[in-house]
Short mmCIF file of C-alpha atoms and ligand atoms in Angstrom, two decimals:
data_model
loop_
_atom_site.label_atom_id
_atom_site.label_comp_id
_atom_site.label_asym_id
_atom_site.label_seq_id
_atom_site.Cartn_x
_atom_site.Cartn_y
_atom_site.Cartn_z
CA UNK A 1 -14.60 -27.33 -9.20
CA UNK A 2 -16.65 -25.23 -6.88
CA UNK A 3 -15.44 -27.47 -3.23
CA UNK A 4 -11.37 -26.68 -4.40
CA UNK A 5 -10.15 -25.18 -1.96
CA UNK A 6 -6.49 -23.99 -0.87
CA UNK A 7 -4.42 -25.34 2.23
CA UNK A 8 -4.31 -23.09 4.57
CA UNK A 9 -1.63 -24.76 7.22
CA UNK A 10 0.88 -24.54 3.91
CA UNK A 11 -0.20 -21.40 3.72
CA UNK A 12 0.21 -20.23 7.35
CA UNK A 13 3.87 -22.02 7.75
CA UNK A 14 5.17 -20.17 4.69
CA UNK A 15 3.89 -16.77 6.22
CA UNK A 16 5.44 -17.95 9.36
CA UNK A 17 8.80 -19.34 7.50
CA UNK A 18 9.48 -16.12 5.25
CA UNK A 19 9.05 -14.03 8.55
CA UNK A 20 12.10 -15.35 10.20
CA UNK A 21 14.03 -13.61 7.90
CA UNK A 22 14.33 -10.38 9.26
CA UNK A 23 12.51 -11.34 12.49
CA UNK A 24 12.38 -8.77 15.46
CA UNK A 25 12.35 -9.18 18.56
CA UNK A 26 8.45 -8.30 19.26
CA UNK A 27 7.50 -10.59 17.02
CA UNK A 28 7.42 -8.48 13.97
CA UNK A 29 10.07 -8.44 10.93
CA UNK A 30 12.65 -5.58 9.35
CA UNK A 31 13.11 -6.55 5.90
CA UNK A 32 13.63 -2.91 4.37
CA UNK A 33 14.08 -3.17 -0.06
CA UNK A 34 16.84 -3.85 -1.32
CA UNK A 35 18.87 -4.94 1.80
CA UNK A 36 20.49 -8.48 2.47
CA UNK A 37 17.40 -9.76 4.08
CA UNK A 38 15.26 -8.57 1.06
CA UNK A 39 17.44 -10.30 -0.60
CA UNK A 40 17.42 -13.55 0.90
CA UNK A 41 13.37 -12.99 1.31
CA UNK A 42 13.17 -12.40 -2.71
CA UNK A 43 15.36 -16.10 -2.79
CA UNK A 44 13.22 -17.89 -0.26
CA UNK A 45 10.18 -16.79 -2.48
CA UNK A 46 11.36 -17.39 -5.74
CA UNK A 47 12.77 -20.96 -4.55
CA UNK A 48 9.36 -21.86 -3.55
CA UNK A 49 8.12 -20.53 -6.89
CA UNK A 50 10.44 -23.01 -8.78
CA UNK A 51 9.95 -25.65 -6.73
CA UNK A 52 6.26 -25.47 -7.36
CA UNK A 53 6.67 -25.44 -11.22
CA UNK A 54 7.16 -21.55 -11.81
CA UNK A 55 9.73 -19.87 -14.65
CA UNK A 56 10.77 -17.14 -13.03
CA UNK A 57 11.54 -13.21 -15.05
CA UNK A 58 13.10 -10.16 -13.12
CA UNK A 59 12.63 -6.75 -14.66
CA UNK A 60 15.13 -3.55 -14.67
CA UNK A 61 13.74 -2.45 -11.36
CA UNK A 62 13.97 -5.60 -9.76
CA UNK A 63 9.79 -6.75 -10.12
CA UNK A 64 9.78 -10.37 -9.89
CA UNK A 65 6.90 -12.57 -12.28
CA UNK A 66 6.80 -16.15 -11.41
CA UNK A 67 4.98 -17.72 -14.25
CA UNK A 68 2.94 -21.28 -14.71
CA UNK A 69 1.96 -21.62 -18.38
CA UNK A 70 -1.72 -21.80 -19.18
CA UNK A 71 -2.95 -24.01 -22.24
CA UNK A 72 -2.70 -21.18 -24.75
CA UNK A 73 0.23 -19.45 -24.20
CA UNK A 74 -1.09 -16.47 -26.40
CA UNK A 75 -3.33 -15.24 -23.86
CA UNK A 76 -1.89 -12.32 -21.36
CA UNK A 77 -1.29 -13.91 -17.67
CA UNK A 78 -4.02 -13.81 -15.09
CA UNK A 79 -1.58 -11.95 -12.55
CA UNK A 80 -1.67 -11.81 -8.52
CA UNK A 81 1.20 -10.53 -6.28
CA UNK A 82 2.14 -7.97 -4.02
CA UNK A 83 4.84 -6.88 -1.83
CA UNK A 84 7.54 -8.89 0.40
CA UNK A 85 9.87 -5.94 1.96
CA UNK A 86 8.59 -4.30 5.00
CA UNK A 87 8.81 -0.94 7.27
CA UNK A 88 11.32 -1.34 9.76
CA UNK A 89 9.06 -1.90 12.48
CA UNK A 90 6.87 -3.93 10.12
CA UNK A 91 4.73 -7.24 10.53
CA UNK A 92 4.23 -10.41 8.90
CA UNK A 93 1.60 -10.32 6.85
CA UNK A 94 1.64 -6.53 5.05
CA UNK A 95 2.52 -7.61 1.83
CA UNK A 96 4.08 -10.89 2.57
CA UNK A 97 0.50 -12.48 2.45
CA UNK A 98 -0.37 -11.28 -0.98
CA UNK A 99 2.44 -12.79 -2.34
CA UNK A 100 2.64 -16.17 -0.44
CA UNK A 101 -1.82 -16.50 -1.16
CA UNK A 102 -0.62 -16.66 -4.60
CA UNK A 103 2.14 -19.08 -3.80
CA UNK A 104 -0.62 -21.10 -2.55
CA UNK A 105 -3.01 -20.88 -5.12
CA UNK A 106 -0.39 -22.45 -7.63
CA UNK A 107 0.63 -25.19 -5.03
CA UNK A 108 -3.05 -25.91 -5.05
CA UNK A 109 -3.92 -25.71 -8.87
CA UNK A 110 -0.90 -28.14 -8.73
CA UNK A 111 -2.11 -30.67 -6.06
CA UNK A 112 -5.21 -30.91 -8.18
CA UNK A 113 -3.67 -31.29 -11.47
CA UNK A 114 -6.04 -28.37 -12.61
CA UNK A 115 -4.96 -26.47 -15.92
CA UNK A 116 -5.73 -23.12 -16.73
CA UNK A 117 -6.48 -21.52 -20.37
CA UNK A 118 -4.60 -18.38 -20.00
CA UNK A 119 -1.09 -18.49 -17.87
CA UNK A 120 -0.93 -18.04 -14.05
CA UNK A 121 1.85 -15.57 -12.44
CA UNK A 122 2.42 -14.75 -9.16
CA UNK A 123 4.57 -11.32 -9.00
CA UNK A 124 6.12 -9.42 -5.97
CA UNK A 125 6.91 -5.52 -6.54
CA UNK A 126 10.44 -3.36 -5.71
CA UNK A 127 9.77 -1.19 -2.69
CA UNK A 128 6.50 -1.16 -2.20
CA UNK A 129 7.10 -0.01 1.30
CA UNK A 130 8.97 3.35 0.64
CA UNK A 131 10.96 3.62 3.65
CA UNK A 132 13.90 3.20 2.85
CA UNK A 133 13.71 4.67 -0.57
CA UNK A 134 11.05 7.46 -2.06
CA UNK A 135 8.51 7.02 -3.88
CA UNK A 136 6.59 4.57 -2.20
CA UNK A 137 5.28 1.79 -4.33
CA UNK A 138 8.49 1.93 -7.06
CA UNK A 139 8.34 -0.86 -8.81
CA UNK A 140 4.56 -1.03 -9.73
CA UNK A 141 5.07 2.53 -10.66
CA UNK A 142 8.12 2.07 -12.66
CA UNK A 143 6.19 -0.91 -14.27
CA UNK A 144 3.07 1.35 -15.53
CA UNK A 145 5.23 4.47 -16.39
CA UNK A 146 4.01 6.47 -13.29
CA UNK A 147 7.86 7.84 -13.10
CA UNK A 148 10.74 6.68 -14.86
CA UNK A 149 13.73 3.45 -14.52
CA UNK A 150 15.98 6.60 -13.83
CA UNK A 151 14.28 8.52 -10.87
CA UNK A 152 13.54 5.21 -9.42
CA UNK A 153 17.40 4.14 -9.67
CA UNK A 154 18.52 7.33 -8.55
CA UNK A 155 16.91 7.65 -5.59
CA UNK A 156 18.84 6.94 -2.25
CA UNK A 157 18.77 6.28 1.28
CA UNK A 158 20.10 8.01 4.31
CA UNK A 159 23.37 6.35 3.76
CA UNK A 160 23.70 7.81 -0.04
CA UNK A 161 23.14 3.86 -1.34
CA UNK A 162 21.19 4.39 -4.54
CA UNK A 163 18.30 1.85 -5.74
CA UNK A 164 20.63 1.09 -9.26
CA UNK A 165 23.43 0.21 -6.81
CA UNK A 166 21.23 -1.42 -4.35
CA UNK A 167 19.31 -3.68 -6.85
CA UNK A 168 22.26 -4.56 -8.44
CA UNK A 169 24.43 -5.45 -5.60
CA UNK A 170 21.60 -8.30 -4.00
CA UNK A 171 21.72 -9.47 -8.18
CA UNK A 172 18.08 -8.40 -8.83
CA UNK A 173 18.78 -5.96 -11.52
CA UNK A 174 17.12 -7.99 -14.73
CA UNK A 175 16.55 -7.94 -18.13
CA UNK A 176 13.47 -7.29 -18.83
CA UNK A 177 12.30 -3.32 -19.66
CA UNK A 178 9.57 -2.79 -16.71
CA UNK A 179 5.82 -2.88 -18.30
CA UNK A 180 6.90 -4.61 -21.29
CA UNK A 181 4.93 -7.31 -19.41
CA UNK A 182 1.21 -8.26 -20.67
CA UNK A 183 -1.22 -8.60 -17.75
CA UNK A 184 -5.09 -10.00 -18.49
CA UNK A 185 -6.30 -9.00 -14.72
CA UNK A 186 -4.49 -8.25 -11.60
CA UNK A 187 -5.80 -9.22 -8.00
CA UNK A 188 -4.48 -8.18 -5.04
CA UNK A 189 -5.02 -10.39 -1.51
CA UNK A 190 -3.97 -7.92 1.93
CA UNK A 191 -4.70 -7.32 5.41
CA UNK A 192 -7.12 -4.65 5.53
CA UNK A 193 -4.85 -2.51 7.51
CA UNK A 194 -7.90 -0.98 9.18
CA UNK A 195 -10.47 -1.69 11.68
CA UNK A 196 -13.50 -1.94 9.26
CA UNK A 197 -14.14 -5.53 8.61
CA UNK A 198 -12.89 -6.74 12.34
CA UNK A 199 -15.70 -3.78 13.82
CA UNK A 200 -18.45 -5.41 11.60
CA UNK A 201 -17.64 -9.30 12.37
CA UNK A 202 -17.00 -9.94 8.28
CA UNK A 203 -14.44 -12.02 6.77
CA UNK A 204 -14.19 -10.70 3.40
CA UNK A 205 -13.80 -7.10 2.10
CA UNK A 206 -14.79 -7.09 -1.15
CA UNK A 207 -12.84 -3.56 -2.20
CA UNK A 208 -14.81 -1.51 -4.77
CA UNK A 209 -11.29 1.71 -4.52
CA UNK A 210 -8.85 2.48 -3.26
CA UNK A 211 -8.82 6.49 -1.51
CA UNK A 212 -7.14 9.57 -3.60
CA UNK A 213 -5.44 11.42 -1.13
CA UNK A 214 -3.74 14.94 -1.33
CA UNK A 215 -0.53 15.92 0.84
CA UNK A 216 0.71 19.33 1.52
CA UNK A 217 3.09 20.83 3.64
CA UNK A 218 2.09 24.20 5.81
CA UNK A 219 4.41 26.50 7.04
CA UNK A 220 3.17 29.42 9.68
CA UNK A 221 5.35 32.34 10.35
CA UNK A 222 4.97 34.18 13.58
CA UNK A 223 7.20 36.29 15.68
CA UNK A 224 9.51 34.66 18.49
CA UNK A 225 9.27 36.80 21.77
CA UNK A 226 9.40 36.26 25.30
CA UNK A 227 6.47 34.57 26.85
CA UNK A 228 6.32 36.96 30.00
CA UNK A 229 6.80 40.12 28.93
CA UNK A 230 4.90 40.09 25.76
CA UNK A 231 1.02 41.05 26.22
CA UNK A 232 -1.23 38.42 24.70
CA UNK A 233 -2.79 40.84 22.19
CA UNK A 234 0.40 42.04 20.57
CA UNK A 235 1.80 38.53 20.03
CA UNK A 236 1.99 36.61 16.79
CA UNK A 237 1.93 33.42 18.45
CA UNK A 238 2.37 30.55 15.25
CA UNK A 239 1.73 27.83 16.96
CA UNK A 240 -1.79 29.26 18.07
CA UNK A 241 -2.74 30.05 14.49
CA UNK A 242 -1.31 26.55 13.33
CA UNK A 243 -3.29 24.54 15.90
CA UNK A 244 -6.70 26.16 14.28
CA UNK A 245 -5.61 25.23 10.99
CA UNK A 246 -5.59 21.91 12.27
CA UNK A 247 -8.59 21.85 13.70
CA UNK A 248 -10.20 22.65 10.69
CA UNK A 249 -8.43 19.86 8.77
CA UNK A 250 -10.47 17.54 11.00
CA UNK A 251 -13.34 19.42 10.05
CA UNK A 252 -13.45 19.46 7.02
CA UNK A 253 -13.41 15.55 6.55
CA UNK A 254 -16.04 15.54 9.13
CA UNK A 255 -18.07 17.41 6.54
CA UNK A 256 -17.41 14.79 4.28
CA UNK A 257 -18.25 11.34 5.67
CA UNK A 258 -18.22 8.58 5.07
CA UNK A 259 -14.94 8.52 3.35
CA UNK A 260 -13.77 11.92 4.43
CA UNK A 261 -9.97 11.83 6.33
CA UNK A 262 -8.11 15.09 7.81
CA UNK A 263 -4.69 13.99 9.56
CA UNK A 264 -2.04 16.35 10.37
CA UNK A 265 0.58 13.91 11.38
CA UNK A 266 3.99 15.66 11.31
CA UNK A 267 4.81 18.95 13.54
CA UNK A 268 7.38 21.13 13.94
CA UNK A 269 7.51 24.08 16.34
CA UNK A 270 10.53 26.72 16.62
CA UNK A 271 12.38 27.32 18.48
CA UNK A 272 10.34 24.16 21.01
CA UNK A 273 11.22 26.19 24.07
CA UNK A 274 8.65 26.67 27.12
CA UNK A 275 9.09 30.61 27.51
CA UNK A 276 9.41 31.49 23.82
CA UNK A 277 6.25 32.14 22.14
CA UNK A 278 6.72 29.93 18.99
CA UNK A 279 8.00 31.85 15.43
CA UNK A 280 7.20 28.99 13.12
CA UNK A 281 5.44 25.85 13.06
CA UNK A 282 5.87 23.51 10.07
CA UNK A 283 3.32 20.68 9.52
CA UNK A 284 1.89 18.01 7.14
CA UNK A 285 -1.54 18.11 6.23
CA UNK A 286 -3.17 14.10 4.67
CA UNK A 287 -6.53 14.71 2.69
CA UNK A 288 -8.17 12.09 1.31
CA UNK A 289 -11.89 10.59 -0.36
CA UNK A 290 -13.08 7.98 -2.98
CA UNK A 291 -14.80 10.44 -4.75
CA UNK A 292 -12.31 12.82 -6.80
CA UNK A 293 -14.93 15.55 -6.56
CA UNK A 294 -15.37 15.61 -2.73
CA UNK A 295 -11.24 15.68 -2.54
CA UNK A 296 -10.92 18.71 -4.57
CA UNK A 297 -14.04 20.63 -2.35
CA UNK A 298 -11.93 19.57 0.70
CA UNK A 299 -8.67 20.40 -1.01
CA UNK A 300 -10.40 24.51 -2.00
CA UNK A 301 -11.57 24.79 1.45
CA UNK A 302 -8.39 24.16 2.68
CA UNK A 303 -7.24 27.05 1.26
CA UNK A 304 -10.05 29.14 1.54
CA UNK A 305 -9.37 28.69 5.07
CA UNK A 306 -5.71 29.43 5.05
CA UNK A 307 -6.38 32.39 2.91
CA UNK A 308 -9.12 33.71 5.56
CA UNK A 309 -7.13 33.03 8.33
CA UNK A 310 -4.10 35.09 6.63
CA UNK A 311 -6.11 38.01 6.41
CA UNK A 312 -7.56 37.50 9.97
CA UNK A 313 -4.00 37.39 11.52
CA UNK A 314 -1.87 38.99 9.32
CA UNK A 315 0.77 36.30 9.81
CA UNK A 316 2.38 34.54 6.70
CA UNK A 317 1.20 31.15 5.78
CA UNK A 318 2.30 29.22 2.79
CA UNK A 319 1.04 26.05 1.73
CA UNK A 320 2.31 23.52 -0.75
CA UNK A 321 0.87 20.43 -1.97
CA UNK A 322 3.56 17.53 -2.36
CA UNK A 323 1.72 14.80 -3.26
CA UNK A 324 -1.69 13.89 -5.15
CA UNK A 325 -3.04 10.88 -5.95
CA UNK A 326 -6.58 10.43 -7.77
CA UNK A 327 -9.09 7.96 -6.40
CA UNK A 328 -8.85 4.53 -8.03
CA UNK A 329 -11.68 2.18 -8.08
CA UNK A 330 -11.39 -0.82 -9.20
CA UNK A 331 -12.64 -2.79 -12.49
CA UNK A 332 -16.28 -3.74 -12.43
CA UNK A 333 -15.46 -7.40 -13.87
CA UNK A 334 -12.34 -8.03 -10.96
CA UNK A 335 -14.48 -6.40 -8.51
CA UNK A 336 -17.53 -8.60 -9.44
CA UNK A 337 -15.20 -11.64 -9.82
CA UNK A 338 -14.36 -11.44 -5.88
CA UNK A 339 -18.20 -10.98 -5.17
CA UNK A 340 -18.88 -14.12 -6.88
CA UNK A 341 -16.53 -16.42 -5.41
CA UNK A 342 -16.85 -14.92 -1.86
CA UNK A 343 -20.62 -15.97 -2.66
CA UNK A 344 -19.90 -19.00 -3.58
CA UNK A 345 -17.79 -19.85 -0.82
CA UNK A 346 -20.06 -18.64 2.01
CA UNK A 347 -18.10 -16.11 3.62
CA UNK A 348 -19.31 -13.14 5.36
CA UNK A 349 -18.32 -10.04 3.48
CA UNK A 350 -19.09 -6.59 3.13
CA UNK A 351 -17.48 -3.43 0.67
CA UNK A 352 -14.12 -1.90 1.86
CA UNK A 353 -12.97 1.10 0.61
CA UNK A 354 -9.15 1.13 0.88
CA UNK A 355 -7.26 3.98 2.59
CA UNK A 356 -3.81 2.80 2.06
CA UNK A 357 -2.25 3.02 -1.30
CA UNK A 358 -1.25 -0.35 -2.91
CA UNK A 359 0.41 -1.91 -5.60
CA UNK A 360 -2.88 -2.72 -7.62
CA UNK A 361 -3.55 1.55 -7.83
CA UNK A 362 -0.64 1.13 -10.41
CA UNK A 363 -1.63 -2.21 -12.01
CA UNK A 364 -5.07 -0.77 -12.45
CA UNK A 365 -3.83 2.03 -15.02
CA UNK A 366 -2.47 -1.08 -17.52
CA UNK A 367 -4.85 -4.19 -16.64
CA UNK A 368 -8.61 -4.57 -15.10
CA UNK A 369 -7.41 -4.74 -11.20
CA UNK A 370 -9.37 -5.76 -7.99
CA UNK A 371 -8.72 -6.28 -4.28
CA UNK A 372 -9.26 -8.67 -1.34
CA UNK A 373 -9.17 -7.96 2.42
CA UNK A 374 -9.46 -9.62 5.13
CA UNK A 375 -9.56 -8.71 9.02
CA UNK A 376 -6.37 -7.83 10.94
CA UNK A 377 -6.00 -7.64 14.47
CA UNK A 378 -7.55 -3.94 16.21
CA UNK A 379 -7.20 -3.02 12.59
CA UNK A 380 -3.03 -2.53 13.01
CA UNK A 381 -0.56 -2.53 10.61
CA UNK A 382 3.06 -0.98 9.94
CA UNK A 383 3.61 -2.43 13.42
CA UNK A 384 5.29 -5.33 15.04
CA UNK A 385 1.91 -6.54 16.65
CA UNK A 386 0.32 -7.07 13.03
CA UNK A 387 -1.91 -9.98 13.15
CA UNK A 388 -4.28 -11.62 11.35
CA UNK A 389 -6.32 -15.31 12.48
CA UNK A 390 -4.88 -18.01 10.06
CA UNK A 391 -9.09 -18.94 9.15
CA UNK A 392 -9.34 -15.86 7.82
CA UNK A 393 -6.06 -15.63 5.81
CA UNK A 394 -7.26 -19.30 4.45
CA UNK A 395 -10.62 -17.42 2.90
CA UNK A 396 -9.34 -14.45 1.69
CA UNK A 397 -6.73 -17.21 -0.84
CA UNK A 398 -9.38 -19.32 -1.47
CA UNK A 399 -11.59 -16.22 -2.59
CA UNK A 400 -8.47 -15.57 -4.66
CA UNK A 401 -8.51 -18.87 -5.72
CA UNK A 402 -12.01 -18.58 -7.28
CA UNK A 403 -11.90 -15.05 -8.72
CA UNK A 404 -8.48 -16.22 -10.52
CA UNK A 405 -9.94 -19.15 -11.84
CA UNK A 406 -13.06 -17.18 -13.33
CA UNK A 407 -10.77 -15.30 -14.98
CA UNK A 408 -8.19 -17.86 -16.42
CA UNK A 409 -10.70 -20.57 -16.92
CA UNK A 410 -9.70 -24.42 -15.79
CA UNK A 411 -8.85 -25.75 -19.37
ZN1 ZN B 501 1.23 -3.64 1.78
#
């Protein structure tokens, strides 16, 4: 039992052959939810999942379970998936890979006429993506009761096309009520989508959590004047108060390493003329840590330091938080269960924290969840140029492989 191991040139031409739909032109893919090309993405997939022995269910928002019966029935799936649609300059692999290493694992189970105790499934989530509909990660939230069927459906894109209508239209509105679907354990196989693992020479990233992260938006209000005439002590220049509110976001998860982050990504500056001393800057600020704790001493310096620096320039700044999410780490039993069989197998490995959300935050709230990573390319992702060396793609499913077959036992 302990030599199975999966094929990784299947594995590596079904990457290859689900990224032609929605290819680009640099090499990446477009596949945004819900579109045509999702649609004929979600077909390739589930054709492969029949083919390869799989009943297939499709919940109300469109979550897709491909299911190979165990030996007693009675006992909840031993789950794997992820996502297949992409951002619209997106890459192979985000996603894609999850979904096709479980593909794979069930091929393999089947080439070596191995039965498991509790049932196999293999399920790919609605809009994990969230670019071309908000929230991000909709179906797995929908699925644990995060937000409800009727936010999800009524959300839209920039064209006024609403998920309900979308998910209907490509006929991947289904039956089933979302969550009112047992799941034993959930693992997740992805890219790393950061630099960690590549920068250390490891194969395997064994991931203990995922990052919380906080989100605000910050609005500074200054007073537009001419840049000439107005004397630099009786300006109130927004832009120069924003920029050391920025400064201090990277400081502040400097103070916290190793998991501290400060981004300020998104900036807007009015009126963006050369010779007008700016009146208003709006930006984003991206907190995040593992540890819950840490996040909220980052989050109440943050506005001890807005609140200082209102009194120290008298200008008007609001902030706003728009989005929270508490650290999730993973259950000790999945997260052991990839330690073994990376063991086992002989690969190189080392812990990842994850910085990028992912469908198994969600899973983990219903179902003991873990993670696998392996290396991508410079650590890129959400990008064309995404790419990951088919070796190590072959370990991270055959790590699946293992930890899935701890779990469901070989009957
Ligand atoms: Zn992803």
């Amino acid at each position: 039992m302990s030599d199975m191991r999966i094929n990784g040139q299947r594995l590596w031409d079904s990457l290859m052959e689900l990224a032609q739909i929605g290819a680009t032109a640099k090499g990446g893919v477009k596949r945004l939810a819900l579109t045509d090309l999702d649609k004929q993405g979600r077909d390739l997939v589930v054709r492969w999942g029949r083919e390869a022995g799989m009943s297939v269910t499709v919940d109300q928002i469109g979550n897709v379970f491909m299911r190979r019966e165990g030996t007693n029935n009675a006992l909840p799936p031993v789950m794997t998936g992820s996502h297949i649609d992409t951002q619209p300059t997106g890459g192979k692999f985000d996603g894609n890979y999850g979904v096709l290493a479980g593909l794979e694992v069930v091929r393999t189970l089947n080439d070596l006429n191995i039965r498991t105790e509790a049932p196999i499934e293999v399920a790919f989530w609605t809009n994990e993506e969230g670019s071309r509909f908000v929230p991000v990660m909709m179906g797995s939230g929908v699925f644990c009761g995060a937000f409800t069927l009727e936010t999800a459906y009524a959300a839209r894109d920039t064209e006024g096309k609403s998920v309900g209508e979308e998910l209907a239209r490509i006929g991947y509105k289904g039956e089933q009520v979302p969550g009112d679907h047992p799941i034993g354990a959930y693992f997740e196989t992805h890219i790393e989508q950061g630099p960690v693992l590549e920068d250390a020479d490891k194969v395997i990233g064994v991931v203990p959590a995922v990052m919380g992260l906080s989100w605000y938006d910050c609005v500074v209000k200054g007073m537009e004047a001419h840049a000439g005439p107005t004397p630099m002590g009786l300006r109130k220049d927004a832009l120069q108060v924003a920029t050391r509110i920025m400064q201090q976001v990277v400081a502040i998860a400097d103070r916290y390493p190793p998991y501290g982050r400060g981004t300020v990504g998104m900036v807007q500056v009015f009126p963006n003329s050369r010779n007008v001393i700016p009146g208003e800057v709006k930006f984003s600020i991206d907190l995040r840590n593992v540890n819950d704790e840490l996040l909220n001493t980052m989050h109440e310096e943050m506005l001890a330091y807005i609140e200082q620096t209102r009194k120290d320039t008298g200008l008007e700044i609001s902030i706003e938080r728009v989005s929270y999410y508490p650290p999730c780490p993973f259950h000790p039993d999945c997260v052991d269960a990839v330690r073994k069989a990376t063991a086992k197998l002989g690969y190189s490995t080392m812990d990842v924290v994850s910085g990028a959300g992912h469908d198994a935050i969600y899973t983990a709230r219903l179902a003991p969840s873990g993670m696998i990573f392996v290396p991508c390319k410079d650590g890129i992702s959400h990008n064309e140029i995404e790419d990951a060396k088919a070796e190590h793609l072959e370990a991270g499913c055959n790590v699946l492989l293992h930890a899935m077959l701890e779990r469901a036992r070989a009957a």
